[in-house]
Coordinates of C-alpha atoms and ligand atoms in Angstrom, one line a residue:
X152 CA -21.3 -25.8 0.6
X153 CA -17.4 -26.5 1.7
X154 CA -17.2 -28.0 5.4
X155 CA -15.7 -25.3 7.8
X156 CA -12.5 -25.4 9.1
X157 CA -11.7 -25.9 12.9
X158 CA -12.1 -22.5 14.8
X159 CA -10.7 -23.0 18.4
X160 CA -11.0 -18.9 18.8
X161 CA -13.4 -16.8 21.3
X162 CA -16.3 -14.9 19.6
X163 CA -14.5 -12.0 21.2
X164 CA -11.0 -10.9 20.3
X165 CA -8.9 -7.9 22.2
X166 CA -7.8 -5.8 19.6
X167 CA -3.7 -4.6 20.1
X168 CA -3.8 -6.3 23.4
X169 CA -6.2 -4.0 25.7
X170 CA -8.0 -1.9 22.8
X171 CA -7.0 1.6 24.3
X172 CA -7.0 1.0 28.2
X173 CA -3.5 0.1 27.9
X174 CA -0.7 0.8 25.8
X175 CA -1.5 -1.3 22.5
X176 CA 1.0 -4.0 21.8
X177 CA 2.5 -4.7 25.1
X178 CA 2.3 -7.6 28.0
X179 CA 0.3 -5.1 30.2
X180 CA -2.6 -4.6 27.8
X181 CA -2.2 -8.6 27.4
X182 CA -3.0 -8.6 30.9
X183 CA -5.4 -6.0 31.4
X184 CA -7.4 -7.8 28.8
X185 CA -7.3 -11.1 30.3
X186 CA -8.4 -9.5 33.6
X187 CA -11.2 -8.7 31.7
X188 CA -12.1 -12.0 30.7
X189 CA -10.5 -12.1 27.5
X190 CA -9.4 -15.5 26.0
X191 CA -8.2 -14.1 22.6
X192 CA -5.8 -10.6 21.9
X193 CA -4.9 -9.5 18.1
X194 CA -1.5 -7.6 18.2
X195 CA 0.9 -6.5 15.3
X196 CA 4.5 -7.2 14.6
X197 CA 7.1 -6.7 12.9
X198 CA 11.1 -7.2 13.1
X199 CA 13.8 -5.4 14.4
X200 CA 16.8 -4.4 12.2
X201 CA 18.7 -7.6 13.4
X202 CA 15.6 -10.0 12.7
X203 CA 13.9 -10.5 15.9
X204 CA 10.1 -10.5 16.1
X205 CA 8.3 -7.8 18.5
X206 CA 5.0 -6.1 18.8
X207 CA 4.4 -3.2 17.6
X208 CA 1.9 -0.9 14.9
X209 CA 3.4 1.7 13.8
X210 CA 6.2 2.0 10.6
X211 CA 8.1 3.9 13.6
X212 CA 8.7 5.0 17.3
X213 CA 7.7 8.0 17.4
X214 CA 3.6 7.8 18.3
X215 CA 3.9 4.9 20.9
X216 CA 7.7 4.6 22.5
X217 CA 10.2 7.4 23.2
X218 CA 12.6 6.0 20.7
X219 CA 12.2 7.8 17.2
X220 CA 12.5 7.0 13.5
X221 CA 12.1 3.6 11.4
X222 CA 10.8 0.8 13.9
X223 CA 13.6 -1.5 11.9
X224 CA 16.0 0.8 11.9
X225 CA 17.0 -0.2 15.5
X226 CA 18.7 -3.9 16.7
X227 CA 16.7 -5.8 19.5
X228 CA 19.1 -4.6 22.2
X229 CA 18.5 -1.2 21.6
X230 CA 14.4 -1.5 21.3
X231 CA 14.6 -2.9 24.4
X232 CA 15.5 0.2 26.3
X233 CA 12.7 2.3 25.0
X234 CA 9.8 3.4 26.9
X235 CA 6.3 1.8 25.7
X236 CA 3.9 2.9 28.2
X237 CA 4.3 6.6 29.0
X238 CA 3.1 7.8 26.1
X239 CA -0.2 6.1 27.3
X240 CA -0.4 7.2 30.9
X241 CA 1.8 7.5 34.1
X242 CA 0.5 4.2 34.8
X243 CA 2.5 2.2 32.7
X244 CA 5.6 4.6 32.2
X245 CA 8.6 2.5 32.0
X246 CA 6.3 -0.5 30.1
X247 CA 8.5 -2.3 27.4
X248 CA 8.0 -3.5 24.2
X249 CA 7.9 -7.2 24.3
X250 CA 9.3 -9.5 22.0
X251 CA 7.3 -12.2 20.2
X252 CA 8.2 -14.9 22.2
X253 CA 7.8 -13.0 25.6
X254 CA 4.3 -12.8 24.3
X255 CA 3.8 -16.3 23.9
X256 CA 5.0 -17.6 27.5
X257 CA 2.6 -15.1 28.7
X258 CA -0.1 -16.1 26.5
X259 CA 0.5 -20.1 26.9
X260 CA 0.5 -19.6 30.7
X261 CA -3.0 -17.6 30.6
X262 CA -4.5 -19.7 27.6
X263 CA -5.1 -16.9 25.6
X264 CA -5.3 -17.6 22.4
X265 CA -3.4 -14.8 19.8
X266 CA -3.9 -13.6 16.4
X267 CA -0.8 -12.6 15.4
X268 CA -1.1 -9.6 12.8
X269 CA 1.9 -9.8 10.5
X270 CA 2.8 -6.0 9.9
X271 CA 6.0 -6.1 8.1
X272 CA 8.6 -2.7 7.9
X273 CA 8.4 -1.2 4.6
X274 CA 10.6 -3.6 2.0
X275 CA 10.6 -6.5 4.1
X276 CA 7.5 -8.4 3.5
X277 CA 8.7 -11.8 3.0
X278 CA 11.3 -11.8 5.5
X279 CA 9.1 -10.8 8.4
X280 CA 6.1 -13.2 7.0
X281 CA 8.5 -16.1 7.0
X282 CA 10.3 -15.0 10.3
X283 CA 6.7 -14.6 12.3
X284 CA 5.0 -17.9 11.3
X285 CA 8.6 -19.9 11.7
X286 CA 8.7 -18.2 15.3
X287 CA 5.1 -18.6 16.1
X288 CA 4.8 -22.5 14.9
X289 CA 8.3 -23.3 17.3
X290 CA 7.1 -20.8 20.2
X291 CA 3.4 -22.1 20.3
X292 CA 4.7 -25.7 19.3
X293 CA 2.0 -28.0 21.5
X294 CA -1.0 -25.3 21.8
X295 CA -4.6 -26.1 21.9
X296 CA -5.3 -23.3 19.6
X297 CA -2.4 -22.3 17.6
X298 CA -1.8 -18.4 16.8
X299 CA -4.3 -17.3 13.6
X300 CA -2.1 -15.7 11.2
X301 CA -3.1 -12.5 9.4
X302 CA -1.6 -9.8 7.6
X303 CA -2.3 -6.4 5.1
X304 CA 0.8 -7.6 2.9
X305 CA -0.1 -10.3 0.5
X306 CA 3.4 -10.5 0.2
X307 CA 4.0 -11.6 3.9
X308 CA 1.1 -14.2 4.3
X309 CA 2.1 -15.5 1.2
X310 CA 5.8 -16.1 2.7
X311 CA 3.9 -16.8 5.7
X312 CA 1.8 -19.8 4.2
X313 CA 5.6 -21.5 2.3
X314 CA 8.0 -21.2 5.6
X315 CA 4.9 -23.0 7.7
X316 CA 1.6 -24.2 5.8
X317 CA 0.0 -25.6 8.6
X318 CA -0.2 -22.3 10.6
X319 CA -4.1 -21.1 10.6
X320 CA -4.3 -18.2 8.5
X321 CA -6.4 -15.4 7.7
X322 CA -6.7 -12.7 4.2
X323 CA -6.9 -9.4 6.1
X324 CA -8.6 -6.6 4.3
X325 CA -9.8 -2.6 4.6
X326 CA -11.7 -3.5 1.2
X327 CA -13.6 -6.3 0.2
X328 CA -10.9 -8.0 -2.9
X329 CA -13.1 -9.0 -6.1
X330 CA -10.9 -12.1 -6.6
X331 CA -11.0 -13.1 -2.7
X332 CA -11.9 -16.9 -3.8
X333 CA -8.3 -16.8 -5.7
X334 CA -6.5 -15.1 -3.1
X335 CA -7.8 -17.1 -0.2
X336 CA -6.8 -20.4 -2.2
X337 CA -3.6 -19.3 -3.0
X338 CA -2.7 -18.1 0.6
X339 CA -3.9 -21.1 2.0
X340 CA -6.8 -19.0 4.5
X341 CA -9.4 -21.0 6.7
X342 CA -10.6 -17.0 7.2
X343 CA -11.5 -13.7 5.8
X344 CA -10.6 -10.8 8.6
X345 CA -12.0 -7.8 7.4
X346 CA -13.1 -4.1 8.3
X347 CA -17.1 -4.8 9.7
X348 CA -18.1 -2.0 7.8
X349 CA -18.0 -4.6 4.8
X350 CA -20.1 -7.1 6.0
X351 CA -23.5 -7.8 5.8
X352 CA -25.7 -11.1 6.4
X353 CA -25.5 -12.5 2.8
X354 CA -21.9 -11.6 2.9
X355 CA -21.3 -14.1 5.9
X356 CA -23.4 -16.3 4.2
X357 CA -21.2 -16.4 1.0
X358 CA -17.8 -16.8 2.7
X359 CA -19.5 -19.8 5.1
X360 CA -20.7 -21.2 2.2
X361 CA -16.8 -20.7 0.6
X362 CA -15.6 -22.8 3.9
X363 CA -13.9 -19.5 5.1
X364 CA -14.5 -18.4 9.0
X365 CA -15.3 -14.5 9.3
X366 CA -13.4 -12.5 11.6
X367 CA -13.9 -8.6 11.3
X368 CA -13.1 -5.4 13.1
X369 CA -12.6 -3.2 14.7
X370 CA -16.1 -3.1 16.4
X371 CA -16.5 -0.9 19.1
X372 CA -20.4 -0.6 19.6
X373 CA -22.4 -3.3 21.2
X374 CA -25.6 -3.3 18.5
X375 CA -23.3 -3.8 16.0
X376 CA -21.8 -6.9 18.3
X377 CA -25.1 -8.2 18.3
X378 CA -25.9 -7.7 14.9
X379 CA -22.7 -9.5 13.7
X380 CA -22.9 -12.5 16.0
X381 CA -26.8 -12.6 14.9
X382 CA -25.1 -13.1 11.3
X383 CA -22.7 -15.6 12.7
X384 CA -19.5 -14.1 12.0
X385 CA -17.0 -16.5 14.0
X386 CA -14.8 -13.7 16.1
X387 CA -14.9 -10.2 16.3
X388 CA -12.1 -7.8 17.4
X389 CA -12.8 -4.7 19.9
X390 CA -11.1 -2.0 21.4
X391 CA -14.1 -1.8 23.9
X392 CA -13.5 -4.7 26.2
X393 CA -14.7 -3.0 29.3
X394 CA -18.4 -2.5 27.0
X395 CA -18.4 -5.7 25.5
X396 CA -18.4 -8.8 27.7
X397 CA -16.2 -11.5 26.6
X398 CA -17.7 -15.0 25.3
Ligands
G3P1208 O1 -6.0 -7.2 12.7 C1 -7.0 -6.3 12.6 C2 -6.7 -4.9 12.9 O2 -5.8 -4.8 13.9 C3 -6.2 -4.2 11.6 O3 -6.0 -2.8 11.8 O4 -4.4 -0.9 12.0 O5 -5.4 -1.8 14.0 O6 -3.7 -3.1 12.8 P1 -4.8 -2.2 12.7
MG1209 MG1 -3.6 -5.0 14.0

């Protein structure tokens, strides 16, 4: 039985910001969530084509800005024109994409803690895992709780874990990796993140016993909230913060 690792996160995360009451990956879901009572928000990024760090899921523009095309295949400047929010509601037409670091003088100033989702453009995996944690170590420099790294790309965590090792990090998964003891040790995790469809009690169990927190997502129903919790998985990432009370 390992020791745990510290955990300085919420039980309850805010999945791309707001979940879907606000257009994912921008500073007004960060705040609609925090009006909410959340005190954690999950959100992805990647980099633009001249290397700086902003939020955003998709590969490109097309489903949640106006722009259109490769998400990389614009510079910073010109990201920064395009619409966010409209695609989401008249409410937030005009909303922008934020940049990384936006993000975290918004998030210092309303401790909320962050999990930053590494989601790299296609073909620039260790460039954007380096980038993010040598941004997020320098931007949340000082931080009670410093940003819980995750990613899909093995390839970015890994660069992740050599450009800053003492970053918090989490192996993110849709499917539950045979060899997760070898991957976790080689990435350097304190955490498993992984679809909650995967999880049962024993599993928790295993990964406890490992010295790995759980995270999981994207849970959207309150049983399943309770039934999680009730298993002791450490933090838990929703889309339905107006059903599921923060703690
Ligand atoms: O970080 C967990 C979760 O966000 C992964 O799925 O597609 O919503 O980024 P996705
Ligand atoms: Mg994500």
């Amino acid at each position: 039985m390992r020791e745990l690792s510290a955990w300085p996160y919420p039980k309850l995360v805010a999945h791309r910001g707001a979940g879907k009451l606000a257009p994912e990956n921008t500073l007004a879901a960060l705040r609609v969530g925090h009006a909410l009572g959340y005190r954690m928000a999950e959100f992805d990024v990647k980099l633009s084509a001249d290397g700086v760090a902003f939020l955003l899921h998709d590969g490109t523009l097309d489903r949640t800005t106006n722009g259109r095309g490769r998400a990389d295949a614009l510079t910073w400047r010109e990201l920064s024109q395009l619409d966010a929010g409209s695609w989401h509601s008249p409410t937030y037409a005009g909303e922008a994409l934020p940049t990384l670091a936006a993000v975290a003088r918004w998030s210092r100033a309303n401790a909320v803690a962050v999990n930053v989702e590494i989601k790299p453009s296609p073909g620039r995996e260790r460039e954007t895992g380096a980038a993010v944690a040598i941004d997020a170590q320098a931007l949340w420099t000082g931080a009670d709780a410093m940003p819980l790294l995750s990613s899909f790309s093995g390839e970015a965590l890994a660069a992740a874990y050599e450009a800053v090792p003492a970053l918090p990090r989490a192996l993110l998964g849709d499917r539950m990796p045979d060899d997760w003891r070898e991957r976790v040790a080689r990435l350097g995790c304190i955490a498993v993140d992984l679809d909650h469809e995967l999880l049962t009690g024993a599993r928790v169990d295993e990964f406890h016993a490992a010295g790995l927190r759980v995270a999981t997502w994207t849970v959207n129903e309150p049983a399943r909230v309770a039934e999680l919790l009730g298993w002791g998985v450490d933090t838990i990432i929703t889309d339905a913060i107006d059903m599921i009370a923060p703690r």
